[in-house]
Short mmCIF file of C-alpha atoms in Angstrom, two decimals:
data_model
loop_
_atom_site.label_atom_id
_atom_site.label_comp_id
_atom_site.label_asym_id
_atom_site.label_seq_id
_atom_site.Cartn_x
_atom_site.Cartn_y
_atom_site.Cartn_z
CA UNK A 256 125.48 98.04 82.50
CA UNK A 257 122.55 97.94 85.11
CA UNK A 258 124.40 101.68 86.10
CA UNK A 259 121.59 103.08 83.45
CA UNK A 260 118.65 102.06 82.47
CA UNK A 261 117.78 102.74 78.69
CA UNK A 262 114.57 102.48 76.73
CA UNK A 263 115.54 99.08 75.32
CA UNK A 264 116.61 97.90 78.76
CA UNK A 265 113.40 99.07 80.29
CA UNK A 266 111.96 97.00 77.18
CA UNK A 267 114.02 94.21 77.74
CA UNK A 268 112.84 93.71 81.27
CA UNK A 269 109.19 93.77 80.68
CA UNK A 270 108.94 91.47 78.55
CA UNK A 271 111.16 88.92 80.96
CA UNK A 272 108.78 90.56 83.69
CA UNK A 273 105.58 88.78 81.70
CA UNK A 274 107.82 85.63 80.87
CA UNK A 275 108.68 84.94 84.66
CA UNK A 276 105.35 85.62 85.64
#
C-alpha cells in the first residue's frame, strides 16, 4: 500500500504528521 502514495495518503499523513508533533 505504502508502494504509492495517493492524494488521500499524502492527506492522511499530514494530519498524523501535526498529531505526533
Amino acid at each position: 500500500m505504502s508502494r504509492y502514495l495517493t492524494p488521500s495518503k499524502v492527506a492522511l499523513l499530514s494530519l498524523i504528521s501535526i498529531y505526533t508533533e
